[in-house]
């Protein structure tokens, strides 16, 4: 689909970041309810923007530690989501982390109400669209590894 057909401003700056699916040894996924930021009131996976000249794997380690205090032992690439949002466009590089050390702590109270573990089959309905797309890529292996989301909200 051509995003211009949906009246999106293609001149908007695009932000680039990572979305991190954290899976514990019980097979549950870590989600946090967002506040004071894009998608406040919705759940999201950990992640954030890539710093200039930072490798994706470094961003995954840094962001997960900054938000949850967890230390990444292993990460795997899942896919890419280009999310056309109202404020700006965001390109998410999705990763999964199933090997980590430490205990989950909410390190950014101003952006997250708290972190919770969810079963795959019982995920909340109100997950940020870009984050839900990354989760779908991981859960449903037949899902394309690249998606464009046209969010008109």
JSON list of C-alpha atoms in Angstrom, two decimals, residues 37-141:
[
{"chain": "A", "resi": 37, "resn": "UNK", "atom": "CA", "xyz": [4.70, 9.41, 26.52]},
{"chain": "A", "resi": 38, "resn": "UNK", "atom": "CA", "xyz": [3.33, 8.23, 23.15]},
{"chain": "A", "resi": 39, "resn": "UNK", "atom": "CA", "xyz": [0.63, 5.62, 23.75]},
{"chain": "A", "resi": 40, "resn": "UNK", "atom": "CA", "xyz": [0.04, 6.48, 27.42]},
{"chain": "A", "resi": 41, "resn": "UNK", "atom": "CA", "xyz": [-2.36, 3.92, 28.93]},
{"chain": "A", "resi": 42, "resn": "UNK", "atom": "CA", "xyz": [-1.33, 1.24, 26.45]},
{"chain": "A", "resi": 43, "resn": "UNK", "atom": "CA", "xyz": [1.07, -1.62, 27.03]},
{"chain": "A", "resi": 44, "resn": "UNK", "atom": "CA", "xyz": [4.41, -1.85, 25.30]},
{"chain": "A", "resi": 45, "resn": "UNK", "atom": "CA", "xyz": [7.56, -3.90, 25.16]},
{"chain": "A", "resi": 46, "resn": "UNK", "atom": "CA", "xyz": [10.84, -2.38, 26.36]},
{"chain": "A", "resi": 47, "resn": "UNK", "atom": "CA", "xyz": [12.84, -0.40, 23.82]},
{"chain": "A", "resi": 48, "resn": "UNK", "atom": "CA", "xyz": [13.83, 3.02, 22.61]},
{"chain": "A", "resi": 49, "resn": "UNK", "atom": "CA", "xyz": [15.73, 5.12, 20.15]},
{"chain": "A", "resi": 50, "resn": "UNK", "atom": "CA", "xyz": [19.10, 4.26, 18.68]},
{"chain": "A", "resi": 51, "resn": "UNK", "atom": "CA", "xyz": [21.87, 6.72, 19.51]},
{"chain": "A", "resi": 52, "resn": "UNK", "atom": "CA", "xyz": [24.04, 8.10, 16.70]},
{"chain": "A", "resi": 53, "resn": "UNK", "atom": "CA", "xyz": [26.48, 5.46, 15.41]},
{"chain": "A", "resi": 54, "resn": "UNK", "atom": "CA", "xyz": [25.25, 2.86, 17.93]},
{"chain": "A", "resi": 55, "resn": "UNK", "atom": "CA", "xyz": [24.95, -0.78, 16.81]},
{"chain": "A", "resi": 56, "resn": "UNK", "atom": "CA", "xyz": [21.47, -2.30, 17.12]},
{"chain": "A", "resi": 57, "resn": "UNK", "atom": "CA", "xyz": [22.66, -4.99, 19.54]},
{"chain": "A", "resi": 58, "resn": "UNK", "atom": "CA", "xyz": [24.19, -2.29, 21.75]},
{"chain": "A", "resi": 59, "resn": "UNK", "atom": "CA", "xyz": [20.90, -0.38, 21.73]},
{"chain": "A", "resi": 60, "resn": "UNK", "atom": "CA", "xyz": [19.05, -3.54, 22.79]},
{"chain": "A", "resi": 61, "resn": "UNK", "atom": "CA", "xyz": [21.41, -4.02, 25.75]},
{"chain": "A", "resi": 62, "resn": "UNK", "atom": "CA", "xyz": [21.36, -0.36, 26.75]},
{"chain": "A", "resi": 63, "resn": "UNK", "atom": "CA", "xyz": [17.61, 0.17, 26.47]},
{"chain": "A", "resi": 64, "resn": "UNK", "atom": "CA", "xyz": [16.66, -3.04, 28.27]},
{"chain": "A", "resi": 65, "resn": "UNK", "atom": "CA", "xyz": [19.01, -2.19, 31.13]},
{"chain": "A", "resi": 66, "resn": "UNK", "atom": "CA", "xyz": [17.88, 1.46, 31.30]},
{"chain": "A", "resi": 67, "resn": "UNK", "atom": "CA", "xyz": [14.20, 0.49, 31.48]},
{"chain": "A", "resi": 68, "resn": "UNK", "atom": "CA", "xyz": [14.20, -2.80, 33.43]},
{"chain": "A", "resi": 69, "resn": "UNK", "atom": "CA", "xyz": [17.72, -3.24, 34.94]},
{"chain": "A", "resi": 70, "resn": "UNK", "atom": "CA", "xyz": [18.01, -6.59, 33.07]},
{"chain": "A", "resi": 71, "resn": "UNK", "atom": "CA", "xyz": [21.31, -7.50, 31.41]},
{"chain": "A", "resi": 72, "resn": "UNK", "atom": "CA", "xyz": [21.04, -9.11, 27.95]},
{"chain": "A", "resi": 73, "resn": "UNK", "atom": "CA", "xyz": [22.93, -12.38, 27.51]},
{"chain": "A", "resi": 74, "resn": "UNK", "atom": "CA", "xyz": [21.54, -13.19, 24.05]},
{"chain": "A", "resi": 75, "resn": "UNK", "atom": "CA", "xyz": [19.33, -11.37, 21.53]},
{"chain": "A", "resi": 76, "resn": "UNK", "atom": "CA", "xyz": [17.90, -12.38, 18.16]},
{"chain": "A", "resi": 77, "resn": "UNK", "atom": "CA", "xyz": [16.53, -10.22, 15.35]},
{"chain": "A", "resi": 78, "resn": "UNK", "atom": "CA", "xyz": [12.77, -10.61, 14.75]},
{"chain": "A", "resi": 79, "resn": "UNK", "atom": "CA", "xyz": [11.84, -8.08, 12.06]},
{"chain": "A", "resi": 80, "resn": "UNK", "atom": "CA", "xyz": [11.20, -4.42, 11.15]},
{"chain": "A", "resi": 81, "resn": "UNK", "atom": "CA", "xyz": [8.04, -2.36, 11.57]},
{"chain": "A", "resi": 82, "resn": "UNK", "atom": "CA", "xyz": [7.60, 1.06, 9.99]},
{"chain": "A", "resi": 83, "resn": "UNK", "atom": "CA", "xyz": [4.93, 2.77, 12.06]},
{"chain": "A", "resi": 84, "resn": "UNK", "atom": "CA", "xyz": [3.29, 5.89, 10.57]},
{"chain": "A", "resi": 85, "resn": "UNK", "atom": "CA", "xyz": [2.18, 7.70, 13.72]},
{"chain": "A", "resi": 86, "resn": "UNK", "atom": "CA", "xyz": [0.34, 10.97, 14.18]},
{"chain": "A", "resi": 87, "resn": "UNK", "atom": "CA", "xyz": [3.27, 12.82, 15.77]},
{"chain": "A", "resi": 88, "resn": "UNK", "atom": "CA", "xyz": [6.08, 11.27, 13.73]},
{"chain": "A", "resi": 89, "resn": "UNK", "atom": "CA", "xyz": [7.01, 8.07, 11.92]},
{"chain": "A", "resi": 90, "resn": "UNK", "atom": "CA", "xyz": [8.92, 5.38, 13.81]},
{"chain": "A", "resi": 91, "resn": "UNK", "atom": "CA", "xyz": [10.99, 2.49, 12.48]},
{"chain": "A", "resi": 92, "resn": "UNK", "atom": "CA", "xyz": [11.16, -0.34, 15.03]},
{"chain": "A", "resi": 93, "resn": "UNK", "atom": "CA", "xyz": [13.83, -3.05, 14.75]},
{"chain": "A", "resi": 94, "resn": "UNK", "atom": "CA", "xyz": [12.34, -5.93, 16.72]},
{"chain": "A", "resi": 95, "resn": "UNK", "atom": "CA", "xyz": [14.47, -8.28, 18.83]},
{"chain": "A", "resi": 96, "resn": "UNK", "atom": "CA", "xyz": [13.76, -11.10, 21.24]},
{"chain": "A", "resi": 97, "resn": "UNK", "atom": "CA", "xyz": [15.76, -11.66, 24.42]},
{"chain": "A", "resi": 98, "resn": "UNK", "atom": "CA", "xyz": [15.26, -15.03, 26.09]},
{"chain": "A", "resi": 99, "resn": "UNK", "atom": "CA", "xyz": [18.54, -15.13, 28.00]},
{"chain": "A", "resi": 100, "resn": "UNK", "atom": "CA", "xyz": [19.14, -12.38, 30.52]},
{"chain": "A", "resi": 101, "resn": "UNK", "atom": "CA", "xyz": [20.34, -11.83, 34.07]},
{"chain": "A", "resi": 102, "resn": "UNK", "atom": "CA", "xyz": [18.97, -9.79, 36.93]},
{"chain": "A", "resi": 103, "resn": "UNK", "atom": "CA", "xyz": [15.53, -9.00, 38.28]},
{"chain": "A", "resi": 104, "resn": "UNK", "atom": "CA", "xyz": [13.00, -6.75, 36.58]},
{"chain": "A", "resi": 105, "resn": "UNK", "atom": "CA", "xyz": [12.78, -3.29, 38.10]},
{"chain": "A", "resi": 106, "resn": "UNK", "atom": "CA", "xyz": [10.90, -0.27, 36.83]},
{"chain": "A", "resi": 107, "resn": "UNK", "atom": "CA", "xyz": [13.78, 2.12, 36.16]},
{"chain": "A", "resi": 108, "resn": "UNK", "atom": "CA", "xyz": [11.73, 4.83, 34.39]},
{"chain": "A", "resi": 109, "resn": "UNK", "atom": "CA", "xyz": [8.72, 5.57, 36.61]},
{"chain": "A", "resi": 110, "resn": "UNK", "atom": "CA", "xyz": [7.99, 8.70, 34.60]},
{"chain": "A", "resi": 111, "resn": "UNK", "atom": "CA", "xyz": [7.40, 6.61, 31.44]},
{"chain": "A", "resi": 112, "resn": "UNK", "atom": "CA", "xyz": [6.10, 3.27, 32.76]},
{"chain": "A", "resi": 113, "resn": "UNK", "atom": "CA", "xyz": [3.61, 2.37, 35.50]},
{"chain": "A", "resi": 114, "resn": "UNK", "atom": "CA", "xyz": [5.32, -0.99, 35.97]},
{"chain": "A", "resi": 115, "resn": "UNK", "atom": "CA", "xyz": [6.44, -4.20, 34.26]},
{"chain": "A", "resi": 116, "resn": "UNK", "atom": "CA", "xyz": [4.33, -7.38, 34.22]},
{"chain": "A", "resi": 117, "resn": "UNK", "atom": "CA", "xyz": [4.80, -10.89, 32.81]},
{"chain": "A", "resi": 118, "resn": "UNK", "atom": "CA", "xyz": [2.03, -12.13, 30.49]},
{"chain": "A", "resi": 119, "resn": "UNK", "atom": "CA", "xyz": [1.27, -15.52, 28.94]},
{"chain": "A", "resi": 120, "resn": "UNK", "atom": "CA", "xyz": [1.37, -15.50, 25.11]},
{"chain": "A", "resi": 121, "resn": "UNK", "atom": "CA", "xyz": [-2.31, -16.48, 24.99]},
{"chain": "A", "resi": 122, "resn": "UNK", "atom": "CA", "xyz": [-3.37, -13.80, 27.47]},
{"chain": "A", "resi": 123, "resn": "UNK", "atom": "CA", "xyz": [-1.77, -10.61, 26.21]},
{"chain": "A", "resi": 124, "resn": "UNK", "atom": "CA", "xyz": [-3.68, -7.38, 26.89]},
{"chain": "A", "resi": 125, "resn": "UNK", "atom": "CA", "xyz": [-5.69, -5.97, 23.99]},
{"chain": "A", "resi": 126, "resn": "UNK", "atom": "CA", "xyz": [-4.32, -2.43, 24.38]},
{"chain": "A", "resi": 127, "resn": "UNK", "atom": "CA", "xyz": [-0.77, -2.92, 23.10]},
{"chain": "A", "resi": 128, "resn": "UNK", "atom": "CA", "xyz": [0.86, -0.21, 20.98]},
{"chain": "A", "resi": 129, "resn": "UNK", "atom": "CA", "xyz": [0.32, -1.14, 17.30]},
{"chain": "A", "resi": 130, "resn": "UNK", "atom": "CA", "xyz": [4.03, -1.17, 16.41]},
{"chain": "A", "resi": 131, "resn": "UNK", "atom": "CA", "xyz": [4.83, -3.33, 19.44]},
{"chain": "A", "resi": 132, "resn": "UNK", "atom": "CA", "xyz": [1.92, -5.69, 18.68]},
{"chain": "A", "resi": 133, "resn": "UNK", "atom": "CA", "xyz": [3.30, -6.11, 15.14]},
{"chain": "A", "resi": 134, "resn": "UNK", "atom": "CA", "xyz": [6.71, -7.11, 16.53]},
{"chain": "A", "resi": 135, "resn": "UNK", "atom": "CA", "xyz": [5.02, -9.58, 18.90]},
{"chain": "A", "resi": 136, "resn": "UNK", "atom": "CA", "xyz": [3.05, -11.06, 15.99]},
{"chain": "A", "resi": 137, "resn": "UNK", "atom": "CA", "xyz": [6.27, -11.51, 14.00]},
{"chain": "A", "resi": 138, "resn": "UNK", "atom": "CA", "xyz": [7.73, -13.48, 16.89]},
{"chain": "A", "resi": 139, "resn": "UNK", "atom": "CA", "xyz": [4.63, -15.50, 17.80]},
{"chain": "A", "resi": 140, "resn": "UNK", "atom": "CA", "xyz": [3.44, -16.26, 14.25]},
{"chain": "A", "resi": 141, "resn": "UNK", "atom": "CA", "xyz": [6.51, -17.28, 12.28]}
]
